[in-house]
Amino acid sequence: MKRLIIAIVILAIIFTAALINTRFLGTYTKEISDLLQNAETSASGYDWNAAGDDTDKAMELWEKKRAYFYVTLFHGETDAIYQDFCEVKKLIEYQQYGDYSAANARLIARLKLLWDMERLTLENVF
């Protein structure tokens, strides 16, 4: 009986940690996505400095937790997001709105998909 209780406690701890991780990831990726949306709005008005500032803030947020993401997520996904950030920053530098808008939308979508992969849903369980 003691083993069963210990096993249940361990499973409860793991489940709780997974839920906390999912909640954190959802909140964090939304914050980054909101900054990228603000950058998109600025770029559509050809305010490239504001777009660059918002993108820099978003990338700083991503970089702050990059090690955490490497531990908890697939490396390929985190690498792809970093590459997308680099592409978006370069397109802001060149001030090419069409290409920038597409790359920024792809980055936002990738962040949303990252969170969708971690959510506890029937689709992800089965």
N, CA, C and O atoms as a printed pandas DataFrame, in Angstrom:
     atom_number atom_name residue_name chain_id  residue_number  x_coord  y_coord  z_coord
0              1         N          MET        A               1    0.812   -1.191    0.000
1              2        CA          MET        A               1    0.000    0.000    0.000
2              3         C          MET        A               1    0.861    1.263    0.000
3              4         O          MET        A               1    0.531    2.265   -0.635
4              5         N          LYS        A               2    1.966    1.185    0.725
5              6        CA          LYS        A               2    2.857    2.336    0.811
6              7         C          LYS        A               2    3.424    2.676   -0.571
7              8         O          LYS        A               2    3.540    3.851   -0.918
8              9         N          ARG        A               3    3.775    1.664   -1.355
9             10        CA          ARG        A               3    4.310    1.889   -2.703
10            11         C          ARG        A               3    3.277    2.564   -3.600
11            12         O          ARG        A               3    3.609    3.444   -4.394
12            13         N          LEU        A               4    2.042    2.148   -3.465
13            14        CA          LEU        A               4    0.966    2.726   -4.266
14            15         C          LEU        A               4    0.797    4.209   -3.948
15            16         O          LEU        A               4    0.653    5.029   -4.854
16            17         N          ILE        A               5    0.815    4.544   -2.690
17            18        CA          ILE        A               5    0.671    5.946   -2.285
18            19         C          ILE        A               5    1.848    6.770   -2.795
19            20         O          ILE        A               5    1.660    7.880   -3.292
20            21         N          ILE        A               6    3.050    6.237   -2.676
21            22        CA          ILE        A               6    4.235    6.946   -3.177
22            23         C          ILE        A               6    4.137    7.145   -4.685
23            24         O          ILE        A               6    4.454    8.222   -5.189
24            25         N          ALA        A               7    3.703    6.124   -5.402
25            26        CA          ALA        A               7    3.555    6.233   -6.857
26            27         C          ALA        A               7    2.509    7.284   -7.225
27            28         O          ALA        A               7    2.714    8.065   -8.154
28            29         N          ILE        A               8    1.396    7.304   -6.506
29            30        CA          ILE        A               8    0.348    8.293   -6.774
30            31         C          ILE        A               8    0.854    9.705   -6.491
31            32         O          ILE        A               8    0.575   10.626   -7.258
32            33         N          VAL        A               9    1.586    9.881   -5.412
33            34        CA          VAL        A               9    2.145   11.197   -5.081
34            35         C          VAL        A               9    3.122   11.649   -6.165
35            36         O          VAL        A               9    3.088   12.805   -6.586
36            37         N          ILE        A              10    3.979   10.758   -6.613
37            38        CA          ILE        A              10    4.938   11.104   -7.672
38            39         C          ILE        A              10    4.205   11.479   -8.954
39            40         O          ILE        A              10    4.560   12.466   -9.599
40            41         N          LEU        A              11    3.194   10.711   -9.331
41            42        CA          LEU        A              11    2.406   11.037  -10.523
42            43         C          LEU        A              11    1.703   12.383  -10.375
43            44         O          LEU        A              11    1.632   13.155  -11.331
44            45         N          ALA        A              12    1.187   12.667   -9.190
45            46        CA          ALA        A              12    0.519   13.948   -8.945
46            47         C          ALA        A              12    1.504   15.107   -9.075
47            48         O          ALA        A              12    1.160   16.158   -9.615
48            49         N          ILE        A              13    2.711   14.920   -8.586
49            50        CA          ILE        A              13    3.738   15.964   -8.698
50            51         C          ILE        A              13    4.104   16.199  -10.157
51            52         O          ILE        A              13    4.207   17.345  -10.596
52            53         N          ILE        A              14    4.298   15.132  -10.903
53            54        CA          ILE        A              14    4.637   15.258  -12.326
54            55         C          ILE        A              14    3.502   15.934  -13.089
55            56         O          ILE        A              14    3.748   16.816  -13.912
56            57         N          PHE        A              15    2.272   15.531  -12.824
57            58        CA          PHE        A              15    1.114   16.121  -13.494
58            59         C          PHE        A              15    1.004   17.611  -13.169
59            60         O          PHE        A              15    0.747   18.423  -14.057
60            61         N          THR        A              16    1.195   17.968  -11.906
61            62        CA          THR        A              16    1.146   19.374  -11.498
62            63         C          THR        A              16    2.247   20.178  -12.176
63            64         O          THR        A              16    2.005   21.293  -12.638
64            65         N          ALA        A              17    3.442   19.629  -12.237
65            66        CA          ALA        A              17    4.549   20.317  -12.908
66            67         C          ALA        A              17    4.242   20.524  -14.389
67            68         O          ALA        A              17    4.555   21.576  -14.947
68            69         N          ALA        A              18    3.637   19.535  -15.022
69            70        CA          ALA        A              18    3.276   19.663  -16.438
70            71         C          ALA        A              18    2.238   20.758  -16.638
71            72         O          ALA        A              18    2.331   21.532  -17.591
72            73         N          LEU        A              19    1.257   20.831  -15.755
73            74        CA          LEU        A              19    0.237   21.878  -15.855
74            75         C          LEU        A              19    0.833   23.266  -15.630
75            76         O          LEU        A              19    0.484   24.218  -16.327
76            77         N          ILE        A              20    1.724   23.374  -14.664
77            78        CA          ILE        A              20    2.389   24.657  -14.402
78            79         C          ILE        A              20    3.227   25.066  -15.604
79            80         O          ILE        A              20    3.218   26.233  -15.996
80            81         N          ASN        A              21    3.948   24.121  -16.189
81            82        CA          ASN        A              21    4.763   24.405  -17.367
82            83         C          ASN        A              21    3.891   24.890  -18.525
83            84         O          ASN        A              21    4.246   25.849  -19.212
84            85         N          THR        A              22    2.758   24.234  -18.741
85            86        CA          THR        A              22    1.862   24.618  -19.829
86            87         C          THR        A              22    1.305   26.016  -19.604
87            88         O          THR        A              22    1.243   26.821  -20.533
88            89         N          ARG        A              23    0.908   26.300  -18.394
89            90        CA          ARG        A              23    0.377   27.638  -18.076
90            91         C          ARG        A              23    1.451   28.698  -18.282
91            92         O          ARG        A              23    1.186   29.739  -18.885
92            93         N          PHE        A              24    2.642   28.448  -17.796
93            94        CA          PHE        A              24    3.741   29.393  -17.965
94            95         C          PHE        A              24    4.030   29.623  -19.441
95            96         O          PHE        A              24    4.183   30.763  -19.877
96            97         N          LEU        A              25    4.104   28.545  -20.205
97            98        CA          LEU        A              25    4.404   28.657  -21.630
98            99         C          LEU        A              25    3.326   29.453  -22.353
99           100         O          LEU        A              25    3.638   30.285  -23.205
100          101         N          GLY        A              26    2.063   29.209  -22.022
101          102        CA          GLY        A              26    0.970   29.949  -22.650
102          103         C          GLY        A              26    1.043   31.434  -22.360
103          104         O          GLY        A              26    0.879   32.256  -23.261
104          105         N          THR        A              27    1.286   31.780  -21.109
105          106        CA          THR        A              27    1.389   33.187  -20.719
106          107         C          THR        A              27    2.593   33.849  -21.376
107          108         O          THR        A              27    2.498   34.969  -21.879
108          109         N          TYR        A              28    3.701   33.164  -21.370
109          110        CA          TYR        A              28    4.947   33.730  -21.892
110          111         C          TYR        A              28    4.892   33.913  -23.408
111          112         O          TYR        A              28    5.305   34.952  -23.923
112          113         N          THR        A              29    4.384   32.909  -24.122
113          114        CA          THR        A              29    4.311   33.035  -25.580
114          115         C          THR        A              29    3.282   34.085  -25.983
115          116         O          THR        A              29    3.448   34.740  -27.012
116          117         N          LYS        A              30    2.225   34.260  -25.194
117          118        CA          LYS        A              30    1.248   35.312  -25.493
118          119         C          LYS        A              30    1.886   36.681  -25.334
119          120         O          LYS        A              30    1.655   37.571  -26.153
120          121         N          GLU        A              31    2.674   36.859  -24.305
121          122        CA          GLU        A              31    3.360   38.133  -24.087
122          123         C          GLU        A              31    4.299   38.448  -25.260
123          124         O          GLU        A              31    4.346   39.582  -25.736
124          125         N          ILE        A              32    5.029   37.455  -25.710
125          126        CA          ILE        A              32    5.927   37.644  -26.851
126          127         C          ILE        A              32    5.126   37.928  -28.115
127          128         O          ILE        A              32    5.483   38.816  -28.889
128          129         N          SER        A              33    4.056   37.187  -28.326
129          130        CA          SER        A              33    3.217   37.384  -29.514
130          131         C          SER        A              33    2.588   38.770  -29.531
131          132         O          SER        A              33    2.480   39.389  -30.590
132          133         N          ASP        A              34    2.174   39.260  -28.370
133          134        CA          ASP        A              34    1.597   40.607  -28.299
134          135         C          ASP        A              34    2.618   41.664  -28.717
135          136         O          ASP        A              34    2.281   42.609  -29.429
136          137         N          LEU        A              35    3.850   41.504  -28.277
137          138        CA          LEU        A              35    4.905   42.438  -28.698
138          139         C          LEU        A              35    5.129   42.364  -30.207
139          140         O          LEU        A              35    5.321   43.389  -30.861
140          141         N          LEU        A              36    5.104   41.161  -30.750
141          142        CA          LEU        A              36    5.289   41.002  -32.197
142          143         C          LEU        A              36    4.106   41.583  -32.973
143          144         O          LEU        A              36    4.291   42.116  -34.067
144          145         N          GLN        A              37    2.899   41.487  -32.423
145          146        CA          GLN        A              37    1.734   42.116  -33.058
146          147         C          GLN        A              37    1.877   43.636  -33.047
147          148         O          GLN        A              37    1.553   44.300  -34.032
148          149         N          ASN        A              38    2.362   44.184  -31.935
149          150        CA          ASN        A              38    2.610   45.628  -31.868
150          151         C          ASN        A              38    3.649   46.041  -32.898
151          152         O          ASN        A              38    3.523   47.088  -33.532
152          153         N          ALA        A              39    4.668   45.221  -33.060
153          154        CA          ALA        A              39    5.700   45.509  -34.060
154          155         C          ALA        A              39    5.094   45.504  -35.456
155          156         O          ALA        A              39    5.444   46.338  -36.291
156          157         N          GLU        A              40    4.192   44.570  -35.711
157          158        CA          GLU        A              40    3.513   44.496  -37.013
158          159         C          GLU        A              40    2.711   45.766  -37.278
159          160         O          GLU        A              40    2.735   46.309  -38.383
160          161         N          THR        A              41    2.005   46.229  -36.259
161          162        CA          THR        A              41    1.218   47.456  -36.396
162          163         C          THR        A              41    2.128   48.648  -36.686
163          164         O          THR        A              41    1.816   49.479  -37.539
164          165         N          SER        A              42    3.235   48.727  -35.985
165          166        CA          SER        A              42    4.189   49.821  -36.218
166          167         C          SER        A              42    4.769   49.750  -37.618
167          168         O          SER        A              42    4.891   50.772  -38.294
168          169         N          ALA        A              43    5.125   48.562  -38.055
169          170        CA          ALA        A              43    5.725   48.404  -39.385
170          171         C          ALA        A              43    4.720   48.731  -40.483
171          172         O          ALA        A              43    5.096   49.256  -41.531
172          173         N          SER        A              44    3.450   48.426  -40.253
173          174        CA          SER        A              44    2.445   48.740  -41.277
174          175         C          SER        A              44    2.305   50.244  -41.458
175          176         O          SER        A              44    1.908   50.707  -42.527
176          177         N          GLY        A              45    2.628   51.011  -40.420
177          178        CA          GLY        A              45    2.655   52.471  -40.517
178          179         C          GLY        A              45    4.039   52.998  -40.852
179          180         O          GLY        A              45    4.295   54.197  -40.746
180          181         N          TYR        A              46    4.923   52.110  -41.253
181          182        CA          TYR        A              46    6.306   52.419  -41.627
182          183         C          TYR        A              46    7.093   53.080  -40.494
183          184         O          TYR        A              46    7.991   53.887  -40.736
184          185         N          ASP        A              47    6.744   52.727  -39.258
185          186        CA          ASP        A              47    7.524   53.154  -38.099
186          187         C          ASP        A              47    8.466   52.006  -37.747
187          188         O          ASP        A              47    8.220   51.236  -36.818
188          189         N          TRP        A              48    9.546   51.914  -38.514
189          190        CA          TRP        A              48   10.454   50.779  -38.396
190          191         C          TRP        A              48   11.221   50.779  -37.080
191          192         O          TRP        A              48   11.591   49.717  -36.578
192          193         N          ASN        A              49   11.466   51.973  -36.511
193          194        CA          ASN        A              49   12.174   52.024  -35.226
194          195         C          ASN        A              49   11.340   51.387  -34.115
195          196         O          ASN        A              49   11.855   50.608  -33.312
196          197         N          ALA        A              50   10.047   51.722  -34.075
197          198        CA          ALA        A              50    9.170   51.125  -33.059
198          199         C          ALA        A              50    9.025   49.621  -33.290
199          200         O          ALA        A              50    9.005   48.841  -32.338
200          201         N          ALA        A              51    8.926   49.221  -34.558
201          202        CA          ALA        A              51    8.830   47.790  -34.878
202          203         C          ALA        A              51   10.085   47.062  -34.408
203          204         O          ALA        A              51   10.008   45.967  -33.851
204          205         N          GLY        A              52   11.231   47.677  -34.639
205          206        CA          GLY        A              52   12.492   47.081  -34.199
206          207         C          GLY        A              52   12.584   46.990  -32.687
207          208         O          GLY        A              52   13.061   45.992  -32.146
208          209         N          ASP        A              53   12.121   48.046  -31.998
209          210        CA          ASP        A              53   12.159   48.041  -30.533
210          211         C          ASP        A              53   11.274   46.941  -29.951
211          212         O          ASP        A              53   11.682   46.221  -29.040
212          213         N          ASP        A              54   10.052   46.818  -30.489
213          214        CA          ASP        A              54    9.149   45.779  -29.985
214          215         C          ASP        A              54    9.684   44.380  -30.283
215          216         O          ASP        A              54    9.563   43.474  -29.458
216          217         N          THR        A              55   10.271   44.213  -31.454
217          218        CA          THR        A              55   10.843   42.910  -31.803
218          219         C          THR        A              55   12.041   42.594  -30.911
219          220         O          THR        A              55   12.223   41.451  -30.492
220          221         N          ASP        A              56   12.855   43.605  -30.623
221          222        CA          ASP        A              56   13.988   43.402  -29.714
222          223         C          ASP        A              56   13.513   42.990  -28.321
223          224         O          ASP        A              56   14.092   42.102  -27.696
224          225         N          LYS        A              57   12.447   43.648  -27.839
225          226        CA          LYS        A              57   11.897   43.287  -26.525
226          227         C          LYS        A              57   11.391   41.844  -26.531
227          228         O          LYS        A              57   11.613   41.091  -25.583
228          229         N          ALA        A              58   10.708   41.473  -27.616
229          230        CA          ALA        A              58   10.190   40.102  -27.722
230          231         C          ALA        A              58   11.335   39.097  -27.744
231          232         O          ALA        A              58   11.264   38.051  -27.100
232          233         N          MET        A              59   12.387   39.420  -28.487
233          234        CA          MET        A              59   13.525   38.502  -28.570
234          235         C          MET        A              59   14.252   38.412  -27.229
235          236         O          MET        A              59   14.729   37.342  -26.852
236          237         N          GLU        A              60   14.338   39.537  -26.505
237          238        CA          GLU        A              60   14.952   39.513  -25.176
238          239         C          GLU        A              60   14.159   38.605  -24.233
239          240         O          GLU        A              60   14.739   37.846  -23.456
240          241         N          LEU        A              61   12.827   38.693  -24.308
241          242        CA          LEU        A              61   12.002   37.801  -23.488
242          243         C          LEU        A              61   12.272   36.342  -23.833
243          244         O          LEU        A              61   12.408   35.501  -22.944
244          245         N          TRP        A              62   12.351   36.048  -25.124
245          246        CA          TRP        A              62   12.621   34.676  -25.564
246          247         C          TRP        A              62   13.992   34.223  -25.059
247          248         O          TRP        A              62   14.134   33.110  -24.552
248          249         N          GLU        A              63   14.986   35.079  -25.196
249          250        CA          GLU        A              63   16.350   34.724  -24.794
250          251         C          GLU        A              63   16.465   34.505  -23.286
251          252         O          GLU        A              63   17.254   33.672  -22.841
252          253         N          LYS        A              64   15.678   35.249  -22.494
253          254        CA          LYS        A              64   15.730   35.093  -21.040
254          255         C          LYS        A              64   15.420   33.665  -20.610
255          256         O          LYS        A              64   16.027   33.143  -19.675
256          257         N          LYS        A              65   14.478   33.042  -21.294
257          258        CA          LYS        A              65   14.033   31.698  -20.908
258          259         C          LYS        A              65   14.483   30.628  -21.896
259          260         O          LYS        A              65   13.961   29.513  -21.884
260          261         N          ARG        A              66   15.431   30.954  -22.735
261          262        CA          ARG        A              66   15.852   30.016  -23.774
262          263         C          ARG        A              66   16.363   28.694  -23.182
263          264         O          ARG        A              66   16.038   27.622  -23.693
264          265         N          ALA        A              67   17.148   28.764  -22.126
265          266        CA          ALA        A              67   17.663   27.535  -21.506
266          267         C          ALA        A              67   16.510   26.688  -20.958
267          268         O          ALA        A              67   16.518   25.464  -21.090
268          269         N          TYR        A              68   15.539   27.331  -20.355
269          270        CA          TYR        A              68   14.365   26.619  -19.841
270          271         C          TYR        A              68   13.628   25.924  -20.978
271          272         O          TYR        A              68   13.208   24.774  -20.850
272          273         N          PHE        A              69   13.474   26.644  -22.105
273          274        CA          PHE        A              69   12.779   26.057  -23.245
274          275         C          PHE        A              69   13.557   24.876  -23.820
275          276         O          PHE        A              69   12.956   23.899  -24.268
276          277         N          TYR        A              70   14.879   24.956  -23.811
277          278        CA          TYR        A              70   15.676   23.835  -24.311
278          279         C          TYR        A              70   15.504   22.591  -23.439
279          280         O          TYR        A              70   15.606   21.466  -23.930
280          281         N          VAL        A              71   15.246   22.793  -22.162
281          282        CA          VAL        A              71   15.053   21.650  -21.269
282          283         C          VAL        A              71   13.652   21.058  -21.430
283          284         O          VAL        A              71   13.482   19.840  -21.385
284          285         N          THR        A              72   12.654   21.918  -21.615
285          286        CA          THR        A              72   11.270   21.442  -21.586
286          287         C          THR        A              72   10.640   21.216  -22.957
287          288         O          THR        A              72    9.594   20.573  -23.042
288          289         N          LEU        A              73   11.240   21.722  -24.025
289          290        CA          LEU        A              73   10.640   21.622  -25.361
290          291         C          LEU        A              73   11.587   20.931  -26.333
291          292         O          LEU        A              73   12.739   20.644  -26.008
292          293         N          PHE        A              74   11.078   20.671  -27.529
293          294        CA          PHE        A              74   11.914   20.093  -28.576
294          295         C          PHE        A              74   12.945   21.116  -29.034
295          296         O          PHE        A              74   12.614   22.280  -29.258
296          297         N          HIS        A              75   14.182   20.686  -29.171
297          298        CA          HIS        A              75   15.253   21.589  -29.591
298          299         C          HIS        A              75   14.992   22.170  -30.974
299          300         O          HIS        A              75   15.278   23.341  -31.223
300          301         N          GLY        A              76   14.454   21.363  -31.865
301          302        CA          GLY        A              76   14.175   21.833  -33.220
302          303         C          GLY        A              76   13.199   22.995  -33.239
303          304         O          GLY        A              76   13.346   23.925  -34.033
304          305         N          GLU        A              77   12.209   22.943  -32.368
305          306        CA          GLU        A              77   11.223   24.029  -32.299
306          307         C          GLU        A              77   11.850   25.306  -31.756
307          308         O          GLU        A              77   11.615   26.391  -32.288
308          309         N          THR        A              78   12.641   25.183  -30.704
309          310        CA          THR        A              78   13.264   26.377  -30.136
310          311         C          THR        A              78   14.277   26.971  -31.106
311          312         O          THR        A              78   14.398   28.192  -31.203
312          313         N          ASP        A              79   14.999   26.128  -31.819
313          314        CA          ASP        A              79   15.939   26.626  -32.829
314          315         C          ASP        A              79   15.207   27.339  -33.959
315          316         O          ASP        A              79   15.656   28.385  -34.429
316          317         N          ALA        A              80   14.089   26.782  -34.393
317          318        CA          ALA        A              80   13.317   27.394  -35.483
318          319         C          ALA        A              80   12.779   28.761  -35.069
319          320         O          ALA        A              80   12.761   29.689  -35.877
320          321         N          ILE        A              81   12.347   28.889  -33.832
321          322        CA          ILE        A              81   11.852   30.184  -33.356
322          323         C          ILE        A              81   12.989   31.192  -33.315
323          324         O          ILE        A              81   12.800   32.347  -33.697
324          325         N          TYR        A              82   14.154   30.781  -32.862
325          326        CA          TYR        A              82   15.305   31.688  -32.853
326          327         C          TYR        A              82   15.664   32.123  -34.280
327          328         O          TYR        A              82   15.957   33.295  -34.515
328          329         N          GLN        A              83   15.640   31.195  -35.218
329          330        CA          GLN        A              83   15.925   31.538  -36.616
330          331         C          GLN        A              83   14.886   32.507  -37.165
331          332         O          GLN        A              83   15.225   33.434  -37.900
332          333         N          ASP        A              84   13.629   32.296  -36.812
333          334        CA          ASP        A              84   12.579   33.214  -37.259
334          335         C          ASP        A              84   12.784   34.612  -36.677
335          336         O          ASP        A              84   12.577   35.609  -37.369
336          337         N          PHE        A              85   13.188   34.686  -35.418
337          338        CA          PHE        A              85   13.488   35.992  -34.824
338          339         C          PHE        A              85   14.599   36.693  -35.605
339          340         O          PHE        A              85   14.501   37.884  -35.902
340          341         N          CYS        A              86   15.648   35.955  -35.932
341          342        CA          CYS        A              86   16.765   36.545  -36.688
342          343         C          CYS        A              86   16.298   37.040  -38.050
343          344         O          CYS        A              86   16.703   38.115  -38.492
344          345         N          GLU        A              87   15.450   36.263  -38.715
345          346        CA          GLU        A              87   14.932   36.669  -40.023
346          347         C          GLU        A              87   14.084   37.937  -39.905
347          348         O          GLU        A              87   14.226   38.859  -40.708
348          349         N          VAL        A              88   13.212   37.980  -38.914
349          350        CA          VAL        A              88   12.348   39.145  -38.718
350          351         C          VAL        A              88   13.186   40.387  -38.437
351          352         O          VAL        A              88   12.919   41.454  -38.990
352          353         N          LYS        A              89   14.189   40.256  -37.589
353          354        CA          LYS        A              89   15.054   41.402  -37.283
354          355         C          LYS        A              89   15.780   41.905  -38.527
355          356         O          LYS        A              89   15.917   43.112  -38.723
356          357         N          LYS        A              90   16.237   40.994  -39.355
357          358        CA          LYS        A              90   16.946   41.387  -40.573
358          359         C          LYS        A              90   15.997   42.092  -41.548
359          360         O          LYS        A              90   16.381   43.072  -42.186
360          361         N          LEU        A              91   14.774   41.602  -41.662
361          362        CA          LEU        A              91   13.806   42.233  -42.562
362          363         C          LEU        A              91   13.389   43.612  -42.060
363          364         O          LEU        A              91   13.080   44.491  -42.865
364          365         N          ILE        A              92   13.377   43.814  -40.748
365          366        CA          ILE        A              92   13.131   45.158  -40.210
366          367         C          ILE        A              92   14.285   46.070  -40.595
367          368         O          ILE        A              92   14.081   47.224  -40.973
368          369         N          GLU        A              93   15.488   45.543  -40.495
369          370        CA          GLU        A              93   16.671   46.329  -40.864
370          371         C          GLU        A              93   16.596   46.773  -42.324
371          372         O          GLU        A              93   16.959   47.902  -42.652
372          373         N          TYR        A              94   16.121   45.879  -43.202
373          374        CA          TYR        A              94   16.018   46.199  -44.631
374          375         C          TYR        A              94   14.720   46.927  -44.976
375          376         O          TYR        A              94   14.549   47.393  -46.102
376          377         N          GLN        A              95   13.811   47.026  -44.015
377          378        CA          GLN        A              95   12.536   47.728  -44.179
378          379         C          GLN        A              95   11.741   47.221  -45.379
379          380         O          GLN        A              95   11.276   48.002  -46.210
380          381         N          GLN        A              96   11.597   45.912  -45.451
381          382        CA          GLN        A              96   10.810   45.286  -46.516
382          383         C          GLN        A              96    9.529   44.753  -45.887
383          384         O          GLN        A              96    9.502   43.663  -45.315
384          385         N          TYR        A              97    8.469   45.548  -46.007
385          386        CA          TYR        A              97    7.250   45.249  -45.261
386          387         C          TYR        A              97    6.606   43.923  -45.660
387          388         O          TYR        A              97    6.214   43.155  -44.780
388          389         N          GLY        A              98    6.486   43.636  -46.917
389          390        CA          GLY        A              98    5.813   42.406  -47.348
390          391         C          GLY        A              98    6.479   41.163  -46.799
391          392         O          GLY        A              98    5.819   40.302  -46.215
392          393         N          ASP        A              99    7.781   41.068  -46.984
393          394        CA          ASP        A              99    8.520   39.909  -46.474
394          395         C          ASP        A              99    8.521   39.883  -44.947
395          396         O          ASP        A              99    8.404   38.827  -44.326
396          397         N          TYR        A             100    8.657   41.080  -44.353
397          398        CA          TYR        A             100    8.647   41.172  -42.895
398          399         C          TYR        A             100    7.319   40.678  -42.332
399          400         O          TYR        A             100    7.293   39.896  -41.382
400          401         N          SER        A             101    6.226   41.135  -42.919
401          402        CA          SER        A             101    4.900   40.772  -42.426
402          403         C          SER        A             101    4.695   39.257  -42.475
403          404         O          SER        A             101    4.149   38.669  -41.540
404          405         N          ALA        A             102    5.129   38.635  -43.556
405          406        CA          ALA        A             102    4.995   37.178  -43.686
406          407         C          ALA        A             102    5.862   36.454  -42.651
407          408         O          ALA        A             102    5.409   35.497  -42.023
408          409         N          ALA        A             103    7.096   36.903  -42.474
409          410        CA          ALA        A             103    7.999   36.261  -41.509
410          411         C          ALA        A             103    7.499   36.454  -40.081
411          412         O          ALA        A             103    7.582   35.541  -39.259
412          413         N          ASN        A             104    6.981   37.640  -39.790
413          414        CA          ASN        A             104    6.460   37.922  -38.454
414          415         C          ASN        A             104    5.225   37.067  -38.167
415          416         O          ASN        A             104    5.072   36.543  -37.064
416          417         N          ALA        A             105    4.350   36.928  -39.155
417          418        CA          ALA        A             105    3.163   36.082  -38.990
418          419         C          ALA        A             105    3.568   34.626  -38.765
419          420         O          ALA        A             105    2.950   33.926  -37.964
420          421         N          ARG        A             106    4.596   34.173  -39.465
421          422        CA          ARG        A             106    5.081   32.802  -39.292
422          423         C          ARG        A             106    5.640   32.606  -37.876
423          424         O          ARG        A             106    5.421   31.565  -37.257
424          425         N          LEU        A             107    6.358   33.609  -37.374
425          426        CA          LEU        A             107    6.915   33.533  -36.026
426          427         C          LEU        A             107    5.799   33.486  -34.980
427          428         O          LEU        A             107    5.861   32.690  -34.043
428          429         N          ILE        A             108    4.797   34.323  -35.134
429          430        CA          ILE        A             108    3.672   34.328  -34.199
430          431         C          ILE        A             108    2.946   32.983  -34.245
431          432         O          ILE        A             108    2.579   32.434  -33.207
432          433         N          ALA        A             109    2.742   32.462  -35.446
433          434        CA          ALA        A             109    2.072   31.162  -35.589
434          435         C          ALA        A             109    2.899   30.052  -34.953
435          436         O          ALA        A             109    2.346   29.154  -34.319
436          437         N          ARG        A             110    4.207   30.104  -35.113
437          438        CA          ARG        A             110    5.070   29.070  -34.531
438          439         C          ARG        A             110    5.006   29.114  -32.999
439          440         O          ARG        A             110    5.017   28.071  -32.345
440          441         N          LEU        A             111    4.940   30.323  -32.432
441          442        CA          LEU        A             111    4.804   30.449  -30.981
442          443         C          LEU        A             111    3.473   29.863  -30.503
443          444         O          LEU        A             111    3.419   29.186  -29.477
444          445         N          LYS        A             112    2.407   30.127  -31.250
445          446        CA          LYS        A             112    1.098   29.574  -30.891
446          447         C          LYS        A             112    1.109   28.049  -30.994
447          448         O          LYS        A             112    0.573   27.360  -30.126
448          449         N          LEU        A             113    1.716   27.531  -32.046
449          450        CA          LEU        A             113    1.786   26.079  -32.213
450          451         C          LEU        A             113    2.623   25.431  -31.114
451          452         O          LEU        A             113    2.334   24.317  -30.677
452          453         N          LEU        A             114    3.652   26.133  -30.678
453          454        CA          LEU        A             114    4.488   25.630  -29.590
454          455         C          LEU        A             114    3.642   25.433  -28.336
455          456         O          LEU        A             114    3.745   24.412  -27.656
456          457         N          TRP        A             115    2.815   26.412  -28.045
457          458        CA          TRP        A             115    1.939   26.299  -26.884
458          459         C          TRP        A             115    0.886   25.218  -27.110
459          460         O          TRP        A             115    0.576   24.454  -26.195
460          461         N          ASP        A             116    0.336   25.149  -28.317
461          462        CA          ASP        A             116   -0.667   24.121  -28.626
462          463         C          ASP        A             116   -0.110   22.709  -28.440
463          464         O          ASP        A             116   -0.828   21.809  -28.004
464          465         N          MET        A             117    1.167   22.516  -28.769
465          466        CA          MET        A             117    1.785   21.196  -28.602
466          467         C          MET        A             117    1.851   20.780  -27.136
467          468         O          MET        A             117    1.767   19.592  -26.826
468          469         N          GLU        A             118    1.999   21.737  -26.244
469          470        CA          GLU        A             118    2.193   21.435  -24.829
470          471         C          GLU        A             118    0.891   21.355  -24.042
471          472         O          GLU        A             118    0.873   20.837  -22.925
472          473         N          ARG        A             119   -0.186   21.858  -24.605
473          474        CA          ARG        A             119   -1.465   21.854  -23.889
474          475         C          ARG        A             119   -1.958   20.434  -23.658
475          476         O          ARG        A             119   -1.693   19.524  -24.443
476          477         N          LEU        A             120   -2.676   20.275  -22.569
477          478        CA          LEU        A             120   -3.257   18.977  -22.242
478          479         C          LEU        A             120   -4.620   18.882  -22.925
479          480         O          LEU        A             120   -5.628   19.358  -22.402
480          481         N          THR        A             121   -4.629   18.259  -24.101
481          482        CA          THR        A             121   -5.867   18.058  -24.848
482          483         C          THR        A             121   -5.937   16.599  -25.275
483          484         O          THR        A             121   -4.934   15.886  -25.254
484          485         N          LEU        A             122   -7.124   16.166  -25.660
485          486        CA          LEU        A             122   -7.263   14.791  -26.142
486          487         C          LEU        A             122   -6.405   14.559  -27.379
487          488         O          LEU        A             122   -5.833   13.484  -27.556
488          489         N          GLU        A             123   -6.321   15.567  -28.225
489          490        CA          GLU        A             123   -5.506   15.458  -29.440
490          491         C          GLU        A             123   -4.040   15.193  -29.103
491          492         O          GLU        A             123   -3.382   14.399  -29.774
492          493         N          ASN        A             124   -3.533   15.850  -28.075
493          494        CA          ASN        A             124   -2.132   15.671  -27.693
494          495         C          ASN        A             124   -1.892   14.386  -26.906
495          496         O          ASN        A             124   -0.795   13.828  -26.938
496          497         N          VAL        A             125   -2.911   13.924  -26.207
497          498        CA          VAL        A             125   -2.757   12.712  -25.408
498          499         C          VAL        A             125   -2.788   11.470  -26.288
499          500         O          VAL        A             125   -2.008   10.539  -26.087
500          501         N          PHE        A             126   -3.694   11.458  -27.263
501          502        CA          PHE        A             126   -3.833   10.275  -28.109
502          503         C          PHE        A             126   -3.170   10.518  -29.393
503          504         O          PHE        A             126   -3.166    9.646  -30.261
